[in-house]
PDB file of C-alpha atoms in Angstrom:
ATOM      1  CA  ASP R   9      -9.160  11.607   3.665  1.00 57.00           C
ATOM      2  CA  ALA R  10      -9.703  11.946  -0.049  1.00 57.00           C
ATOM      3  CA  LYS R  11     -11.729   9.114  -1.526  1.00 83.00           C
ATOM      4  CA  THR R  12     -11.161   7.343  -4.801  1.00 92.00           C
ATOM      5  CA  THR R  13     -13.473   5.420  -7.093  1.00 94.00           C
ATOM      6  CA  GLN R  14     -12.219   2.635  -9.358  1.00 96.00           C
ATOM      7  CA  PRO R  15     -14.085  -0.024 -11.330  1.00 97.00           C
ATOM      8  CA  PRO R  16     -13.983  -3.322  -9.417  1.00 95.00           C
ATOM      9  CA  SER R  17     -12.654  -5.331 -12.335  1.00 97.00           C
ATOM     10  CA  MET R  18     -11.416  -5.086 -15.908  1.00 97.00           C
ATOM     11  CA  ASP R  19     -10.202  -7.477 -18.570  1.00 97.00           C
ATOM     12  CA  CYS R  20      -7.495  -6.872 -21.131  1.00 96.00           C
ATOM     13  CA  ALA R  21      -6.112  -8.972 -23.967  1.00 97.00           C
ATOM     14  CA  GLU R  22      -2.440  -9.810 -23.771  1.00 97.00           C
ATOM     15  CA  GLY R  23      -0.369  -7.386 -25.842  1.00 96.00           C
ATOM     16  CA  ARG R  24      -3.033  -4.709 -25.846  1.00 97.00           C
ATOM     17  CA  ALA R  25      -3.013  -1.519 -23.816  1.00 97.00           C
ATOM     18  CA  ALA R  26      -4.724  -1.610 -20.440  1.00 97.00           C
ATOM     19  CA  ASN R  27      -6.340   1.666 -19.410  1.00 98.00           C
ATOM     20  CA  LEU R  28      -7.316   1.807 -15.751  1.00 98.00           C
ATOM     21  CA  PRO R  29      -9.409   4.800 -14.646  1.00 97.00           C
ATOM     22  CA  CYS R  30      -9.561   6.404 -11.221  1.00 97.00           C
ATOM     23  CA  ASN R  31     -11.799   9.150  -9.907  1.00 96.00           C
ATOM     24  CA  HIS R  32     -10.333  11.304  -7.117  1.00 94.00           C
ATOM     25  CA  SER R  33     -12.593  14.338  -7.235  1.00 92.00           C
ATOM     26  CA  THR R  34     -11.780  15.432  -3.651  1.00 90.00           C
ATOM     27  CA  ILE R  35      -8.013  15.460  -4.091  1.00 91.00           C
ATOM     28  CA  SER R  36      -6.254  18.371  -2.393  1.00 88.00           C
ATOM     29  CA  GLY R  37      -3.958  20.768  -4.185  1.00 88.00           C
ATOM     30  CA  ASN R  38      -0.807  19.415  -2.571  1.00 86.00           C
ATOM     31  CA  GLU R  39      -1.645  15.748  -3.067  1.00 89.00           C
ATOM     32  CA  TYR R  40      -0.042  13.618  -5.728  1.00 91.00           C
ATOM     33  CA  VAL R  41      -1.824  10.749  -7.418  1.00 93.00           C
ATOM     34  CA  TYR R  42      -0.059   7.477  -6.676  1.00 94.00           C
ATOM     35  CA  TRP R  43      -0.626   4.105  -8.291  1.00 96.00           C
ATOM     36  CA  TYR R  44       0.316   0.761  -6.783  1.00 96.00           C
ATOM     37  CA  ARG R  45      -0.409  -2.807  -7.719  1.00 96.00           C
ATOM     38  CA  GLN R  46      -0.584  -6.037  -5.772  1.00 96.00           C
ATOM     39  CA  ILE R  47       0.150  -9.277  -7.538  1.00 94.00           C
ATOM     40  CA  HIS R  48      -1.566 -12.221  -5.866  1.00 88.00           C
ATOM     41  CA  SER R  49      -0.643 -12.079  -2.169  1.00 83.00           C
ATOM     42  CA  GLN R  50       2.611 -10.171  -2.483  1.00 92.00           C
ATOM     43  CA  GLY R  51       3.270  -6.788  -0.926  1.00 94.00           C
ATOM     44  CA  PRO R  52       1.998  -3.847  -2.996  1.00 94.00           C
ATOM     45  CA  GLN R  53       4.402  -2.470  -5.578  1.00 93.00           C
ATOM     46  CA  TYR R  54       4.798   1.204  -6.428  1.00 92.00           C
ATOM     47  CA  ILE R  55       4.093   1.946 -10.104  1.00 94.00           C
ATOM     48  CA  ILE R  56       4.022   5.675 -10.753  1.00 94.00           C
ATOM     49  CA  HIS R  57       2.875   9.012  -9.367  1.00 93.00           C
ATOM     50  CA  GLY R  58       2.099  12.500 -10.651  1.00 94.00           C
ATOM     51  CA  LEU R  59       0.862  15.911  -9.591  1.00 93.00           C
ATOM     52  CA  LYS R  60      -0.444  17.752 -12.658  1.00 92.00           C
ATOM     53  CA  ASN R  61       1.524  16.645 -15.670  1.00 89.00           C
ATOM     54  CA  ASN R  62       1.354  13.328 -17.421  1.00 94.00           C
ATOM     55  CA  GLU R  63       4.129  10.968 -16.389  1.00 95.00           C
ATOM     56  CA  THR R  64       5.796   7.945 -17.933  1.00 96.00           C
ATOM     57  CA  ASN R  65       8.267   5.418 -16.601  1.00 93.00           C
ATOM     58  CA  GLU R  66       9.415   1.962 -17.576  1.00 93.00           C
ATOM     59  CA  MET R  67       6.279   0.366 -16.149  1.00 92.00           C
ATOM     60  CA  ALA R  68       3.424   2.625 -17.169  1.00 96.00           C
ATOM     61  CA  SER R  69       2.074   6.021 -18.164  1.00 97.00           C
ATOM     62  CA  LEU R  70      -0.140   8.236 -16.037  1.00 98.00           C
ATOM     63  CA  ILE R  71      -2.616  10.666 -17.537  1.00 97.00           C
ATOM     64  CA  ILE R  72      -4.107  13.248 -15.141  1.00 96.00           C
ATOM     65  CA  THR R  73      -7.008  15.434 -16.213  1.00 96.00           C
ATOM     66  CA  GLU R  74      -6.517  19.173 -16.133  1.00 94.00           C
ATOM     67  CA  ASP R  75      -8.901  19.577 -13.185  1.00 94.00           C
ATOM     68  CA  ARG R  76      -7.032  16.734 -11.397  1.00 95.00           C
ATOM     69  CA  LYS R  77     -10.292  15.024 -10.511  1.00 94.00           C
ATOM     70  CA  SER R  78      -9.442  11.832 -12.347  1.00 96.00           C
ATOM     71  CA  SER R  79      -6.536   9.945 -13.816  1.00 97.00           C
ATOM     72  CA  THR R  80      -5.826   6.935 -16.023  1.00 98.00           C
ATOM     73  CA  LEU R  81      -3.027   4.433 -15.652  1.00 98.00           C
ATOM     74  CA  ILE R  82      -1.905   2.985 -18.959  1.00 98.00           C
ATOM     75  CA  LEU R  83      -0.011  -0.276 -19.321  1.00 97.00           C
ATOM     76  CA  PRO R  84       0.973   0.001 -22.994  1.00 96.00           C
ATOM     77  CA  HIS R  85       1.450  -3.696 -23.757  1.00 95.00           C
ATOM     78  CA  ALA R  86      -0.148  -5.778 -21.043  1.00 96.00           C
ATOM     79  CA  THR R  87       1.292  -9.199 -20.284  1.00 96.00           C
ATOM     80  CA  LEU R  88      -0.058 -12.065 -18.198  1.00 97.00           C
ATOM     81  CA  ARG R  89       2.311 -10.939 -15.431  1.00 95.00           C
ATOM     82  CA  ASP R  90       0.370  -7.660 -15.184  1.00 97.00           C
ATOM     83  CA  THR R  91      -2.655  -9.503 -13.777  1.00 97.00           C
ATOM     84  CA  ALA R  92      -3.048  -7.840 -10.377  1.00 97.00           C
ATOM     85  CA  VAL R  93      -5.127  -5.489  -8.245  1.00 96.00           C
ATOM     86  CA  TYR R  94      -4.347  -1.870  -9.108  1.00 97.00           C
ATOM     87  CA  TYR R  95      -4.821   0.883  -6.559  1.00 96.00           C
ATOM     88  CA  CYS R  96      -4.815   4.636  -7.004  1.00 95.00           C
ATOM     89  CA  MET R  97      -4.715   7.058  -4.116  1.00 91.00           C
ATOM     90  CA  PRO R  98      -3.933  10.673  -3.325  1.00 90.00           C
ATOM     91  CA  PHE R  99      -0.882  11.172  -1.137  1.00 87.00           C
ATOM     92  CA  SER R 100       0.806  14.389  -0.141  1.00 80.00           C
ATOM     93  CA  GLY R 101       3.880  12.990   1.568  1.00 74.00           C
ATOM     94  CA  ASN R 102       3.313  15.420   4.429  1.00 75.00           C
ATOM     95  CA  THR R 103       1.398  13.180   6.818  1.00 79.00           C
ATOM     96  CA  GLY R 104       2.711   9.765   5.911  1.00 83.00           C
ATOM     97  CA  LYS R 105      -0.846   8.463   5.898  1.00 88.00           C
ATOM     98  CA  LEU R 106      -1.419   6.338   2.790  1.00 90.00           C
ATOM     99  CA  ILE R 107      -4.949   4.942   2.512  1.00 90.00           C
ATOM    100  CA  PHE R 108      -5.834   2.209   0.028  1.00 92.00           C
ATOM    101  CA  GLY R 109      -9.229   1.945  -1.612  1.00 89.00           C
ATOM    102  CA  GLN R 110     -10.740  -1.182  -3.106  1.00 90.00           C
ATOM    103  CA  GLY R 111      -8.754  -1.088  -6.315  1.00 94.00           C
ATOM    104  CA  THR R 112      -9.363  -2.593  -9.737  1.00 97.00           C
ATOM    105  CA  THR R 113      -8.678  -6.248 -10.417  1.00 97.00           C
ATOM    106  CA  LEU R 114      -7.101  -6.402 -13.856  1.00 98.00           C
ATOM    107  CA  GLN R 115      -7.210  -9.767 -15.589  1.00 97.00           C
ATOM    108  CA  VAL R 116      -4.947 -10.048 -18.613  1.00 97.00           C
ATOM    109  CA  LYS R 117      -6.114 -12.857 -20.874  1.00 96.00           C
ATOM    110  CA  PRO R 118      -4.172 -14.727 -23.541  1.00 95.00           C
TER     111      PRO R 118
ATOM    112  CA  ASN E  23      20.345  -3.497   0.573  1.00 60.00           C
ATOM    113  CA  ALA E  24      17.515  -5.620   1.982  1.00 71.00           C
ATOM    114  CA  GLY E  25      14.667  -3.063   1.770  1.00 92.00           C
ATOM    115  CA  VAL E  26      11.836  -3.797   4.213  1.00 96.00           C
ATOM    116  CA  THR E  27      12.235  -6.995   6.211  1.00 97.00           C
ATOM    117  CA  GLN E  28       9.361  -8.550   8.124  1.00 97.00           C
ATOM    118  CA  THR E  29       9.653 -11.380  10.602  1.00 97.00           C
ATOM    119  CA  PRO E  30       8.263 -13.919  11.079  1.00 97.00           C
ATOM    120  CA  LYS E  31       6.758 -14.834   7.696  1.00 96.00           C
ATOM    121  CA  PHE E  32       4.193 -17.163   9.262  1.00 97.00           C
ATOM    122  CA  GLN E  33       2.777 -17.372  12.781  1.00 97.00           C
ATOM    123  CA  VAL E  34       0.011 -19.269  14.527  1.00 97.00           C
ATOM    124  CA  LEU E  35      -1.223 -17.890  17.841  1.00 97.00           C
ATOM    125  CA  LYS E  36      -3.760 -19.052  20.338  1.00 97.00           C
ATOM    126  CA  THR E  37      -6.528 -16.686  21.371  1.00 97.00           C
ATOM    127  CA  GLY E  38      -5.315 -14.411  24.149  1.00 97.00           C
ATOM    128  CA  GLN E  39      -1.623 -14.739  23.388  1.00 97.00           C
ATOM    129  CA  SER E  40       0.471 -11.689  22.645  1.00 96.00           C
ATOM    130  CA  MET E  41       3.241 -11.278  20.140  1.00 96.00           C
ATOM    131  CA  THR E  42       5.306  -8.718  18.264  1.00 97.00           C
ATOM    132  CA  LEU E  43       5.612  -8.552  14.512  1.00 98.00           C
ATOM    133  CA  GLN E  44       8.982  -7.158  13.532  1.00 98.00           C
ATOM    134  CA  CYS E  45       9.665  -4.709  10.724  1.00 98.00           C
ATOM    135  CA  ALA E  46      13.050  -3.282   9.797  1.00 97.00           C
ATOM    136  CA  GLN E  47      14.216  -1.133   6.911  1.00 96.00           C
ATOM    137  CA  ASP E  48      17.725  -0.211   5.855  1.00 94.00           C
ATOM    138  CA  MET E  49      16.905   2.702   3.553  1.00 92.00           C
ATOM    139  CA  ASN E  50      16.967   5.427   6.239  1.00 92.00           C
ATOM    140  CA  HIS E  51      13.302   6.110   5.556  1.00 93.00           C
ATOM    141  CA  GLU E  52      11.455   8.428   7.915  1.00 93.00           C
ATOM    142  CA  TYR E  53       7.963   7.107   7.262  1.00 94.00           C
ATOM    143  CA  MET E  54       6.834   3.620   8.225  1.00 95.00           C
ATOM    144  CA  SER E  55       3.382   2.032   8.284  1.00 96.00           C
ATOM    145  CA  TRP E  56       1.574  -1.155   9.170  1.00 98.00           C
ATOM    146  CA  TYR E  57      -1.338  -2.575   7.164  1.00 97.00           C
ATOM    147  CA  ARG E  58      -3.510  -5.627   7.482  1.00 97.00           C
ATOM    148  CA  GLN E  59      -5.170  -7.461   4.633  1.00 96.00           C
ATOM    149  CA  ASP E  60      -7.943  -9.910   5.365  1.00 94.00           C
ATOM    150  CA  PRO E  61      -8.625 -12.679   2.842  1.00 88.00           C
ATOM    151  CA  GLY E  62     -10.109 -11.279  -0.359  1.00 85.00           C
ATOM    152  CA  MET E  63     -10.072  -7.728   0.987  1.00 89.00           C
ATOM    153  CA  GLY E  64      -8.063  -4.565   0.516  1.00 90.00           C
ATOM    154  CA  LEU E  65      -5.331  -3.132   2.721  1.00 94.00           C
ATOM    155  CA  ARG E  66      -6.269  -1.232   5.852  1.00 95.00           C
ATOM    156  CA  LEU E  67      -3.889   1.069   7.701  1.00 96.00           C
ATOM    157  CA  ILE E  68      -3.283   0.117  11.354  1.00 97.00           C
ATOM    158  CA  HIS E  69      -0.638   2.559  12.588  1.00 97.00           C
ATOM    159  CA  TYR E  70       1.943   4.770  10.978  1.00 96.00           C
ATOM    160  CA  SER E  71       4.991   6.817  11.937  1.00 95.00           C
ATOM    161  CA  VAL E  72       6.665   9.870  10.429  1.00 92.00           C
ATOM    162  CA  GLY E  73       9.862   9.502  12.417  1.00 93.00           C
ATOM    163  CA  ALA E  74      11.462   8.090  15.528  1.00 94.00           C
ATOM    164  CA  GLY E  75       9.294   8.808  18.551  1.00 95.00           C
ATOM    165  CA  ILE E  76       6.251   9.795  16.474  1.00 95.00           C
ATOM    166  CA  THR E  77       3.353   7.434  15.790  1.00 96.00           C
ATOM    167  CA  ASP E  78      -0.300   7.849  14.932  1.00 96.00           C
ATOM    168  CA  GLN E  79      -3.384   5.718  14.492  1.00 96.00           C
ATOM    169  CA  GLY E  80      -4.652   4.588  11.146  1.00 95.00           C
ATOM    170  CA  GLU E  81      -8.025   3.141  10.165  1.00 94.00           C
ATOM    171  CA  VAL E  82      -8.045   0.049  12.393  1.00 96.00           C
ATOM    172  CA  PRO E  83      -5.751   0.592  15.400  1.00 97.00           C
ATOM    173  CA  ASN E  84      -7.706  -1.274  18.091  1.00 96.00           C
ATOM    174  CA  GLY E  85      -5.888  -4.272  19.526  1.00 95.00           C
ATOM    175  CA  TYR E  86      -2.481  -3.142  18.312  1.00 97.00           C
ATOM    176  CA  ASN E  87       0.329  -1.075  19.782  1.00 97.00           C
ATOM    177  CA  VAL E  88       3.366   0.429  18.110  1.00 97.00           C
ATOM    178  CA  SER E  89       6.441   2.371  19.100  1.00 96.00           C
ATOM    179  CA  ARG E  90       9.285   3.818  17.060  1.00 97.00           C
ATOM    180  CA  SER E  91      12.465   4.130  19.053  1.00 96.00           C
ATOM    181  CA  THR E  92      14.784   4.032  16.023  1.00 96.00           C
ATOM    182  CA  THR E  93      14.490   5.052  12.379  1.00 95.00           C
ATOM    183  CA  GLU E  94      15.098   1.485  11.257  1.00 97.00           C
ATOM    184  CA  ASP E  95      12.548  -0.473  13.306  1.00 97.00           C
ATOM    185  CA  PHE E  96       8.777  -0.287  13.682  1.00 98.00           C
ATOM    186  CA  PRO E  97       7.420  -3.279  15.628  1.00 98.00           C
ATOM    187  CA  LEU E  98       3.703  -4.046  15.842  1.00 98.00           C
ATOM    188  CA  ARG E  99       2.446  -5.583  19.076  1.00 97.00           C
ATOM    189  CA  LEU E 100      -0.715  -7.642  19.368  1.00 96.00           C
ATOM    190  CA  LEU E 101      -1.820  -7.307  22.960  1.00 91.00           C
ATOM    191  CA  SER E 102      -4.283 -10.195  23.232  1.00 96.00           C
ATOM    192  CA  ALA E 103      -4.768 -12.043  19.963  1.00 96.00           C
ATOM    193  CA  ALA E 104      -8.297 -12.689  18.695  1.00 96.00           C
ATOM    194  CA  PRO E 105      -9.474 -14.780  15.719  1.00 96.00           C
ATOM    195  CA  SER E 106     -10.573 -11.519  14.061  1.00 96.00           C
ATOM    196  CA  GLN E 107      -6.905 -10.568  13.822  1.00 97.00           C
ATOM    197  CA  THR E 108      -6.195 -13.458  11.483  1.00 97.00           C
ATOM    198  CA  SER E 109      -4.775 -11.628   8.503  1.00 97.00           C
ATOM    199  CA  VAL E 110      -1.716 -10.841   6.444  1.00 97.00           C
ATOM    200  CA  TYR E 111       0.252  -7.946   7.873  1.00 98.00           C
ATOM    201  CA  PHE E 112       2.364  -5.713   5.676  1.00 98.00           C
ATOM    202  CA  CYS E 113       4.939  -3.202   6.798  1.00 98.00           C
ATOM    203  CA  ALA E 114       6.034  -0.367   4.510  1.00 96.00           C
ATOM    204  CA  SER E 115       8.488   2.506   4.530  1.00 95.00           C
ATOM    205  CA  SER E 116       8.926   5.716   2.565  1.00 91.00           C
ATOM    206  CA  GLY E 117      11.401   8.525   2.262  1.00 86.00           C
ATOM    207  CA  GLY E 118       8.531  10.842   3.066  1.00 71.00           C
ATOM    208  CA  THR E 119       8.698  13.359   0.247  1.00 69.00           C
ATOM    209  CA  PRO E 120       6.817  13.344  -3.065  1.00 66.00           C
ATOM    210  CA  GLY E 121       8.612  10.977  -5.367  1.00 66.00           C
ATOM    211  CA  TYR E 122       9.182   8.451  -2.640  1.00 70.00           C
ATOM    212  CA  GLY E 123       6.539   5.819  -2.916  1.00 82.00           C
ATOM    213  CA  TYR E 124       6.166   3.365  -0.086  1.00 90.00           C
ATOM    214  CA  THR E 125       8.216   0.171  -0.283  1.00 92.00           C
ATOM    215  CA  PHE E 126       6.424  -2.840   1.147  1.00 95.00           C
ATOM    216  CA  GLY E 127       7.698  -5.926   2.889  1.00 96.00           C
ATOM    217  CA  SER E 128       6.641  -9.418   1.883  1.00 95.00           C
ATOM    218  CA  GLY E 129       4.190  -9.758   4.748  1.00 97.00           C
ATOM    219  CA  THR E 130       3.538 -11.827   7.868  1.00 97.00           C
ATOM    220  CA  ARG E 131       0.738 -14.360   7.636  1.00 97.00           C
ATOM    221  CA  LEU E 132      -0.899 -14.612  11.064  1.00 97.00           C
ATOM    222  CA  THR E 133      -3.505 -17.148  12.094  1.00 97.00           C
ATOM    223  CA  VAL E 134      -5.217 -16.904  15.469  1.00 97.00           C
ATOM    224  CA  VAL E 135      -6.964 -20.077  16.614  1.00 97.00           C
TER     225      VAL E 135
END
């Protein structure tokens, strides 16, 4: 299983952009990069995914390096409600096996 | 459209008891998975399924059984509960192709005394 490395914690000021990095240097060619978040003790929530190109949706933007070994999730205007644990992981959709790493705890401060 | 429904939401078991955690989805998803999350820890995959009749072990399968007789349901059975199985259990489902992220249920909080 491909491994990921994320910083354990990050702080961000409310209203500023939050940039969360993820290293996935062993990602396979057919694996997408997925990002989820978990707010307090709720079930994880899907945020965004991408293969090679940068992606944007109503929640966030995803920047993937050209070699696909790392990516950055961007929350353009963080709010207090974005305080959560953010997880990135490779996932191909072929096996159904989705493995979570330790994630990054993002604390958005007023 | 209820999404992923887990029952019960809370459960207290005595050591040695058995029980089944229920998970149902109404999105016609092929993939379903079970995770556990211990206090202050990340999610660990217990078992997963890519379709009716097909299951496989995840990272921490010991002490748990699963079966998938229908697309909609994926129950998790605890054979003989132990205090180490005190955890929050999440069920999730996915359409199974890229672009379908997993949708998670709200969890079952299990305490084994």
